[in-house]
Short mmCIF file of C-alpha atoms in Angstrom, two decimals:
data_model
loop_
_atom_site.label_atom_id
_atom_site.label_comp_id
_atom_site.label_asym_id
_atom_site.label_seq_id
_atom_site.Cartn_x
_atom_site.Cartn_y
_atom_site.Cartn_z
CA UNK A 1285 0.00 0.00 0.00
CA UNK A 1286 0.87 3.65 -0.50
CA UNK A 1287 0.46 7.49 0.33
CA UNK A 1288 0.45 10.01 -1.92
CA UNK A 1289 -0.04 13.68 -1.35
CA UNK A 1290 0.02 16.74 -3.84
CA UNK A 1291 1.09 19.59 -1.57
CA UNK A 1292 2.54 22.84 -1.03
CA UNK A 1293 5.11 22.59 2.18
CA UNK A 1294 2.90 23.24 4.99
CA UNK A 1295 3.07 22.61 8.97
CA UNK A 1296 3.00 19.55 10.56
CA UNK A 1297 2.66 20.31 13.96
CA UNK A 1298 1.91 17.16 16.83
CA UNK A 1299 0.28 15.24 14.01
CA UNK A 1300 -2.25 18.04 13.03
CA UNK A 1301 -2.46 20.33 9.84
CA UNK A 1302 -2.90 23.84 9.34
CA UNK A 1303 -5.55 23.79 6.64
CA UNK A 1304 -4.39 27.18 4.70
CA UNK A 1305 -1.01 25.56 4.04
CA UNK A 1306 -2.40 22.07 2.64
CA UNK A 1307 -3.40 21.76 -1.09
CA UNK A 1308 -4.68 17.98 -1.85
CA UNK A 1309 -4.57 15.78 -4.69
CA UNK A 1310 -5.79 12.05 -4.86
CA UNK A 1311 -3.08 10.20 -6.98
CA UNK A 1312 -4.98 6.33 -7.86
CA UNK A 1313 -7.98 4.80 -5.65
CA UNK A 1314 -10.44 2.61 -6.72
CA UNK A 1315 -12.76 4.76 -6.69
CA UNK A 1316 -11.63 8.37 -6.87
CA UNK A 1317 -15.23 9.83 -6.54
CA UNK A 1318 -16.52 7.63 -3.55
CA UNK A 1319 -13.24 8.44 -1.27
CA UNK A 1320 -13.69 12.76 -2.46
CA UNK A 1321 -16.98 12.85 -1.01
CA UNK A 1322 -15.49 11.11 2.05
CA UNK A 1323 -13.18 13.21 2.45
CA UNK A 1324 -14.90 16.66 1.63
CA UNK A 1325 -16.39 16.54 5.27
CA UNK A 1326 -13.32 15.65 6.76
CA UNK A 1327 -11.38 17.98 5.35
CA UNK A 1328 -13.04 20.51 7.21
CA UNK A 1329 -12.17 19.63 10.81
CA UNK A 1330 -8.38 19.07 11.93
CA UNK A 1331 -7.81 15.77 10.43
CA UNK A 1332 -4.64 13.89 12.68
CA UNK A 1333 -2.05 11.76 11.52
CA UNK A 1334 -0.59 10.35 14.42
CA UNK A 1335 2.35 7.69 14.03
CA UNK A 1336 1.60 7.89 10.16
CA UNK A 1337 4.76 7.95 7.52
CA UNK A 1338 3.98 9.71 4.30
CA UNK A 1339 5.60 9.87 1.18
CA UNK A 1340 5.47 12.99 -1.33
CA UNK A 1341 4.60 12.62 -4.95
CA UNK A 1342 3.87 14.97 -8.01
CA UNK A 1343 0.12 14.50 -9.69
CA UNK A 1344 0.33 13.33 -12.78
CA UNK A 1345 -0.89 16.03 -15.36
CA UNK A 1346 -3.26 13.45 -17.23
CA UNK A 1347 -5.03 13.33 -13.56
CA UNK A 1348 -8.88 13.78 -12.88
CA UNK A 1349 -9.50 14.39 -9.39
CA UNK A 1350 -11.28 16.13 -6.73
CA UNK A 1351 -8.55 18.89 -5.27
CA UNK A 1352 -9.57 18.02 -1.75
CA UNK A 1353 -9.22 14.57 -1.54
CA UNK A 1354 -7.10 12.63 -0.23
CA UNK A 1355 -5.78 8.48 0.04
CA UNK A 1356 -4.30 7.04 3.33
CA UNK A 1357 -2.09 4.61 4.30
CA UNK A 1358 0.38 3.08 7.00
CA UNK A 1359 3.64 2.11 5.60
CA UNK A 1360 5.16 -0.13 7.14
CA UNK A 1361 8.76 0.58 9.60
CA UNK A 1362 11.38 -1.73 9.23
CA UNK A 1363 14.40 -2.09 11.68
CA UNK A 1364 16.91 -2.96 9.46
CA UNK A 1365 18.84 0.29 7.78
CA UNK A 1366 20.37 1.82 4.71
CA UNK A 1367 19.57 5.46 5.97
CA UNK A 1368 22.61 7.82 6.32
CA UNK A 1369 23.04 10.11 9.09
CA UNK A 1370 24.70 13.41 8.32
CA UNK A 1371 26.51 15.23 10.86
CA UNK A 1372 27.11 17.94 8.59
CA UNK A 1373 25.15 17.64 5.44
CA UNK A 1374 25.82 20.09 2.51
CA UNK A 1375 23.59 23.13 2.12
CA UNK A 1376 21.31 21.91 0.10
CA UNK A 1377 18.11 24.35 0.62
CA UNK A 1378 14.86 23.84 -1.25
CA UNK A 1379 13.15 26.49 -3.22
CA UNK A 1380 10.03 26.58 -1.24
CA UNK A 1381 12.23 25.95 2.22
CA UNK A 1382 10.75 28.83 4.62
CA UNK A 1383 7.95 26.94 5.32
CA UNK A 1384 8.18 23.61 6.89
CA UNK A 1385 8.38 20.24 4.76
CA UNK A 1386 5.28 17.60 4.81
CA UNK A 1387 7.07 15.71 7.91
CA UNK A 1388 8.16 18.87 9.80
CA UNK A 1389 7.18 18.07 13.70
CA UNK A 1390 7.97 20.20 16.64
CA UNK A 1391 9.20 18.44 19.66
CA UNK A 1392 6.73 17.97 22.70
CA UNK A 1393 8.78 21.22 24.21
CA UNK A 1394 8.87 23.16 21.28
CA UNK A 1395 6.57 26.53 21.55
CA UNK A 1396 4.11 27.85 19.21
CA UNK A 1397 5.67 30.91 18.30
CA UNK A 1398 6.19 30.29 14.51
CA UNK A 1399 9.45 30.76 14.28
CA UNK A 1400 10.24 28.12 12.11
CA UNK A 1401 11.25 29.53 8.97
CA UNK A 1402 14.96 31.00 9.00
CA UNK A 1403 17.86 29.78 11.34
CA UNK A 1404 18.22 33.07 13.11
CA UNK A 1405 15.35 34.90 14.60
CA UNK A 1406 16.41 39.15 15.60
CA UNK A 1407 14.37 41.40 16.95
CA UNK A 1408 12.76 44.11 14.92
CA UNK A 1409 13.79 46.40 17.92
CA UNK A 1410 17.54 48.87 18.02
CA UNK A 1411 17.27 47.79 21.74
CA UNK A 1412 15.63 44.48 22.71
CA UNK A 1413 16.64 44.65 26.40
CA UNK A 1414 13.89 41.98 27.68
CA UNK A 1415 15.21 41.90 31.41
CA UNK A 1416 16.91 44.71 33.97
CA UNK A 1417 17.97 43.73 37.75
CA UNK A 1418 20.42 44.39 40.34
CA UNK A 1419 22.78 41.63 41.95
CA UNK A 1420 24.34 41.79 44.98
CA UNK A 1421 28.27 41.47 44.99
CA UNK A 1422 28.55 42.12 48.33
CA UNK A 1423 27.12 43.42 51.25
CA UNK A 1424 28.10 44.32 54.87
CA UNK A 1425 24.92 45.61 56.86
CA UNK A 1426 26.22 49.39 58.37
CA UNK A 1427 29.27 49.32 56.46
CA UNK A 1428 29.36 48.86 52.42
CA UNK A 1429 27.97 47.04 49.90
CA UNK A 1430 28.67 46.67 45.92
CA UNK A 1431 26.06 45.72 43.29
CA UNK A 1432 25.73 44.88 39.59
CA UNK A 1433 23.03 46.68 37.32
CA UNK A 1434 22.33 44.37 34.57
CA UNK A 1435 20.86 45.36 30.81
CA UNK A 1436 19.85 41.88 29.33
CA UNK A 1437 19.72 42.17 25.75
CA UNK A 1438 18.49 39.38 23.64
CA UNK A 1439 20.62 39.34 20.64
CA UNK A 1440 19.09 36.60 18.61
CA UNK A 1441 16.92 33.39 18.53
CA UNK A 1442 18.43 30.09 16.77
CA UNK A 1443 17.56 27.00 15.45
CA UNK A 1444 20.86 24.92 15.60
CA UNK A 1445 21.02 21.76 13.42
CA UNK A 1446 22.72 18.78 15.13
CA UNK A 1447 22.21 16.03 12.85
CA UNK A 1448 19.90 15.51 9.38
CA UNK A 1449 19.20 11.71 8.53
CA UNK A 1450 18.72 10.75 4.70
CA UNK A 1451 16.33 7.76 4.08
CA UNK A 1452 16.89 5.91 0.24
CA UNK A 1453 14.84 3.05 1.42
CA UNK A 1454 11.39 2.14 0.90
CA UNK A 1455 10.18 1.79 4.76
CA UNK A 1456 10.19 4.42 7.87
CA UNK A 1457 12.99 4.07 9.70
CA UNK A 1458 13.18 4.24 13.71
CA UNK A 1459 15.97 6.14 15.05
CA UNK A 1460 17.15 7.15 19.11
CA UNK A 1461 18.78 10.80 19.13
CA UNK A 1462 19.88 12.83 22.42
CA UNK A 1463 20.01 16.33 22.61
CA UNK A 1464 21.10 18.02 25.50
CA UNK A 1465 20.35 21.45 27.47
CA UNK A 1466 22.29 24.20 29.54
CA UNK A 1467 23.50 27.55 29.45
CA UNK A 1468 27.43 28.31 28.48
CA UNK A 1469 29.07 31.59 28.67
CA UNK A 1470 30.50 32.82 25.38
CA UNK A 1471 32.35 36.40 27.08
CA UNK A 1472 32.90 37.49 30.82
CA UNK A 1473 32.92 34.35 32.69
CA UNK A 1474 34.98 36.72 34.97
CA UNK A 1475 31.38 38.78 36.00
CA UNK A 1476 31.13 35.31 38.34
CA UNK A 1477 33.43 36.32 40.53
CA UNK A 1478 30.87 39.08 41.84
CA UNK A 1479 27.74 37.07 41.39
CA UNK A 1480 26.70 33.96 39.79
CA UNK A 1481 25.28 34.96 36.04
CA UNK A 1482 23.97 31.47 35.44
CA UNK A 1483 21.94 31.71 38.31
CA UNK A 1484 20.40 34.99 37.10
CA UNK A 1485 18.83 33.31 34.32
CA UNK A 1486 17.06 30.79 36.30
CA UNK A 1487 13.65 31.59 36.16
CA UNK A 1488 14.06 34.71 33.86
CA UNK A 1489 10.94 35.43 31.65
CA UNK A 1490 11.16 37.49 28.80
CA UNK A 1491 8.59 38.43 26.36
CA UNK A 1492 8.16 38.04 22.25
CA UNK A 1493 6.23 37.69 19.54
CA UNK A 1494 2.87 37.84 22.13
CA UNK A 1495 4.36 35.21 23.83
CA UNK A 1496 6.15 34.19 27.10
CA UNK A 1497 9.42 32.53 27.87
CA UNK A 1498 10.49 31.16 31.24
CA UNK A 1499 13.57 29.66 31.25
CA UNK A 1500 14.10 26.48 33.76
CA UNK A 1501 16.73 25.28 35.46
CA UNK A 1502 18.17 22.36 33.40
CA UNK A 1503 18.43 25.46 30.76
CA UNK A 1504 20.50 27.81 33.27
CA UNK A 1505 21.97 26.10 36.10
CA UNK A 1506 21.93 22.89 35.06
CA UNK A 1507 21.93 20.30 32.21
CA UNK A 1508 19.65 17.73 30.94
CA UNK A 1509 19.85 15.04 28.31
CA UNK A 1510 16.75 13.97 26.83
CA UNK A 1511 16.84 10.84 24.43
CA UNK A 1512 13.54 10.71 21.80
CA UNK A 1513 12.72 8.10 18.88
CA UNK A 1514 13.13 9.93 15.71
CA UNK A 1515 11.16 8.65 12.46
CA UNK A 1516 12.83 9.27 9.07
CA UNK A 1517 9.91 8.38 6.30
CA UNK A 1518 10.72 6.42 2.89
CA UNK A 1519 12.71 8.30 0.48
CA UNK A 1520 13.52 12.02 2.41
CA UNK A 1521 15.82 13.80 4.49
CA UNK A 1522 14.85 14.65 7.73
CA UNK A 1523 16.78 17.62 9.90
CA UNK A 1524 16.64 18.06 13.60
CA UNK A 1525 16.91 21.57 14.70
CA UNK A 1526 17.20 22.58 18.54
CA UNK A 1527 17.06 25.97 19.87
CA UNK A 1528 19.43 28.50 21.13
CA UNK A 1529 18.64 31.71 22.79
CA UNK A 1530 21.41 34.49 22.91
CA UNK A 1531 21.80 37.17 25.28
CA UNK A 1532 24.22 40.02 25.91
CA UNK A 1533 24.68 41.73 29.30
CA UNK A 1534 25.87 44.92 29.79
CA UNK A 1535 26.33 45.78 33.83
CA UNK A 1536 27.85 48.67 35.31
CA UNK A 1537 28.26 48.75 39.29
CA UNK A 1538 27.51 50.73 42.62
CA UNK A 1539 29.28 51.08 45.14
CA UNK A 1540 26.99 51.57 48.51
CA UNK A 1541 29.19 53.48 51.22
CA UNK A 1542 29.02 56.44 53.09
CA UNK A 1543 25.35 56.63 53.35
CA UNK A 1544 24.86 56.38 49.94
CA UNK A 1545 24.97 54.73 46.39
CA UNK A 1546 27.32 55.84 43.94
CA UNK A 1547 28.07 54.68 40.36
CA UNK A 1548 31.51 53.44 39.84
CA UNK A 1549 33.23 55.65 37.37
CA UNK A 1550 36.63 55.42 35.06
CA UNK A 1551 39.77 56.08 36.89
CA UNK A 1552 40.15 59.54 37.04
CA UNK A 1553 37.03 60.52 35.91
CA UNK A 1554 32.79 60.20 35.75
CA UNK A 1555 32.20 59.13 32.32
CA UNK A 1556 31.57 56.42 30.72
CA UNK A 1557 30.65 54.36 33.84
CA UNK A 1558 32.91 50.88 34.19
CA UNK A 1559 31.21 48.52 32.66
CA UNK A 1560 31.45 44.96 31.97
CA UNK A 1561 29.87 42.86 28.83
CA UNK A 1562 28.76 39.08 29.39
CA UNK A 1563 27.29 36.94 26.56
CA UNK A 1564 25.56 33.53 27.12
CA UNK A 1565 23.92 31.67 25.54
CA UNK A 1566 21.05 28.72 26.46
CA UNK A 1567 20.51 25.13 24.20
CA UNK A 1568 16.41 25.06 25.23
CA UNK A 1569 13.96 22.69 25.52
CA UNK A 1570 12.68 22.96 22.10
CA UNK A 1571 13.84 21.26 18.98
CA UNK A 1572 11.68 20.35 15.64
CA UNK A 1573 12.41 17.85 12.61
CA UNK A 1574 12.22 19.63 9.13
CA UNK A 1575 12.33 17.91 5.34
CA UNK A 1576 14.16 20.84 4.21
CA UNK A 1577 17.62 22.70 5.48
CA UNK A 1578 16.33 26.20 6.71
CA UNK A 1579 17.73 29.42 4.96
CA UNK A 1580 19.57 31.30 7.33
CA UNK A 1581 17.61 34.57 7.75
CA UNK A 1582 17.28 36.44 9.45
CA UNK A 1583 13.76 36.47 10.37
CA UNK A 1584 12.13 38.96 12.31
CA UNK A 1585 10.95 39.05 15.86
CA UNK A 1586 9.26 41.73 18.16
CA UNK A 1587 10.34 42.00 21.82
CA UNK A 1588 8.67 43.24 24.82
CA UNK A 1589 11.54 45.74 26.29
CA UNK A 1590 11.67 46.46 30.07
CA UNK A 1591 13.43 49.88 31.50
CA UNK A 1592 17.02 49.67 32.13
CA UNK A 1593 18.41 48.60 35.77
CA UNK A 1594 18.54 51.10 37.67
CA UNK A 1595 21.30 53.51 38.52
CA UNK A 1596 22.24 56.35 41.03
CA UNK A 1597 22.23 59.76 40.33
CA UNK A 1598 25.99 60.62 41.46
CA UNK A 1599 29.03 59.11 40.76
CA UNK A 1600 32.59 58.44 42.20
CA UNK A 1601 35.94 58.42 40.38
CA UNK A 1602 37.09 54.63 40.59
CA UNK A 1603 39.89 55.37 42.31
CA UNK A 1604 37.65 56.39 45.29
CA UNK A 1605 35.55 53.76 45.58
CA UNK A 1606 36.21 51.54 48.69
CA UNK A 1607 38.83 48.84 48.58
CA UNK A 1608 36.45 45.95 48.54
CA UNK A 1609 34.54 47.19 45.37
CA UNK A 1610 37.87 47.81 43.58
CA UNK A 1611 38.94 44.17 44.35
CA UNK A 1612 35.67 43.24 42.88
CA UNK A 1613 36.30 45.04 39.66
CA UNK A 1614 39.55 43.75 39.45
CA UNK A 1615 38.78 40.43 39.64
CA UNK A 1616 36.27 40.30 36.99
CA UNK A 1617 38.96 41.67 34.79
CA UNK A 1618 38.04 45.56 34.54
#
């Protein structure tokens, strides 16, 4: 038996269809006419395909068919193998690639924010600061204290390709993958030695696209590897994408002594403020499988920005800053 679909790419998402993406053809039946009318009502409510391996084929141009029909099959999966998996497959993106192929699935994490057209997701704003605080570096009740005032930019969304499978044979093939989470600091590691900037991502929300993100900690302060069956159908590639979120910080200090907060300025002077930039970035929850290589982008994303962390409204030279906030600064390399 066989499956046979005339199609432009559409989404595939937990075994559903999104109707305005799906064109239909019937390819051979029986009878053609008694399976259209069938179908006509069906095609109208969110028709599932769960644990169902399809196969893509052009309608011939000698066909006669109803447009919205539509023949179904299981194929069946075979445990032997003569599918290759590629590491790092040539670029080889299709013409109609930003939108999702016929087997395109997001993973049971993956969010439904639609970003799953480019590799690289920016936002449409000059300044997509999506989180402000203040850490403590240290603090002495009645005596001094030193904190960091952090400007969380998010500099882009990813989808990062770990492996792509290629299946010649004839049957579905059946295939264990593990992907792993966690958070890994790309620039000013040193920012630890004040306070711990993995930990300040633990439980961070920010805000895009009409949507929220909380990020957990086996994203931030931990790992976690997750192992998942991954099916390849007859005759396709298949692409597994996970996604990366990338952040830059940008943190200037205060120094709390005397009675009072003060920014930490330059040596010798007031202007610009010492500052210290941190990058991270975070392999998340959410993957998705593809039939095509995604362009690269970069799409476009809108952010909900917060105010920036806030700041005194005097500052000392850095020179005349306690000794304890100097050591601070020193440490993390300013």
């Amino acid at each position: 038996m066989h499956t046979s679909f005339v199609y432009d790419p559409f989404f595939f998402f937990h075994g559903g269809f999104q109707e305005e993406y799906i064109t239909w053809g019937l390819l051979a039946h029986p009878d053609p006419s008694e399976i259209s009318e069938t179908l006509k009502a069906t095609h109208q409510q969110q028709i599932k395909f769960e644990a169902m391996s399809i196969t893509v084929e052009s309608l011939p141009s000698n066909a006669n068919v109803d447009p919205v029909s539509i023949s179904i099959v299981e194929l069946p999966t075979a445990n032997i193998s003569d599918v290759e998996a590629e590491q790092n497959p040539e670029s080889a993106i299709s013409s109609k690639s930003n939108k999702l192929g016929v087997n395109g699935t997001l993973g049971a994490s993956a969010t439904s924010d639609d970003l799953y057209q480019y590799l690289v997701y920016k936002s449409s704003s000059l300044t997509p600061r999506v989180w402000s605080g203040r850490k403590t570096n240290f603090y002495y009740p009645g005596d001094e204290g030193m904190y960091s005032c952090i400007n969380r930019f998010l500099e882009s969304i990813n989808w990062v390709q770990l492996i792509s499978w290629k299946n010649d044979t004839a049957a579905t093939q059946t295939y264990q993958y593990s992907y792993t989470t966690g958070l890994t600091i790309t620039e000013g590691r040193e920012v630890n030695e004040g306070f711990n900037l993995g930990l300040s991502f633990f439980g961070m929300s920010i805000g895009y696209n009409h949507s929220t993100r909380t990020f957990k900690s086996t994203e931030t302060t931990t790992s976690q590897t997750t192992t998942i069956d991954v099916n390849v159908p007859p005759h396709s590639l298949l692409v597994f994408y996970q996604r990366r979120y990338d952040f830059r910080d940008e943190i200037t200090f205060i120094c709390d002594a005397w009675g009072r907060e003060w920014n930490i300025g330059p040596w010798g002077g007031y202007s610009p403020l010492v500052k210290k930039i941190a990058k991270v970035q975070i392999m998340a929850e959410e993957y998705f499988t593809s039939a095509v290589y995604l362009p690269s982008g970069p799409g476009s994303i809108v952010t909900d920005t917060v105010p920036p962390a806030p700041i005194t409204d005097i500052t000392r030279k850095r020179e005349n800053v306690t000794k304890k906030s100097k050591a601070v600064l020193d440490r993390m390399g300013l």
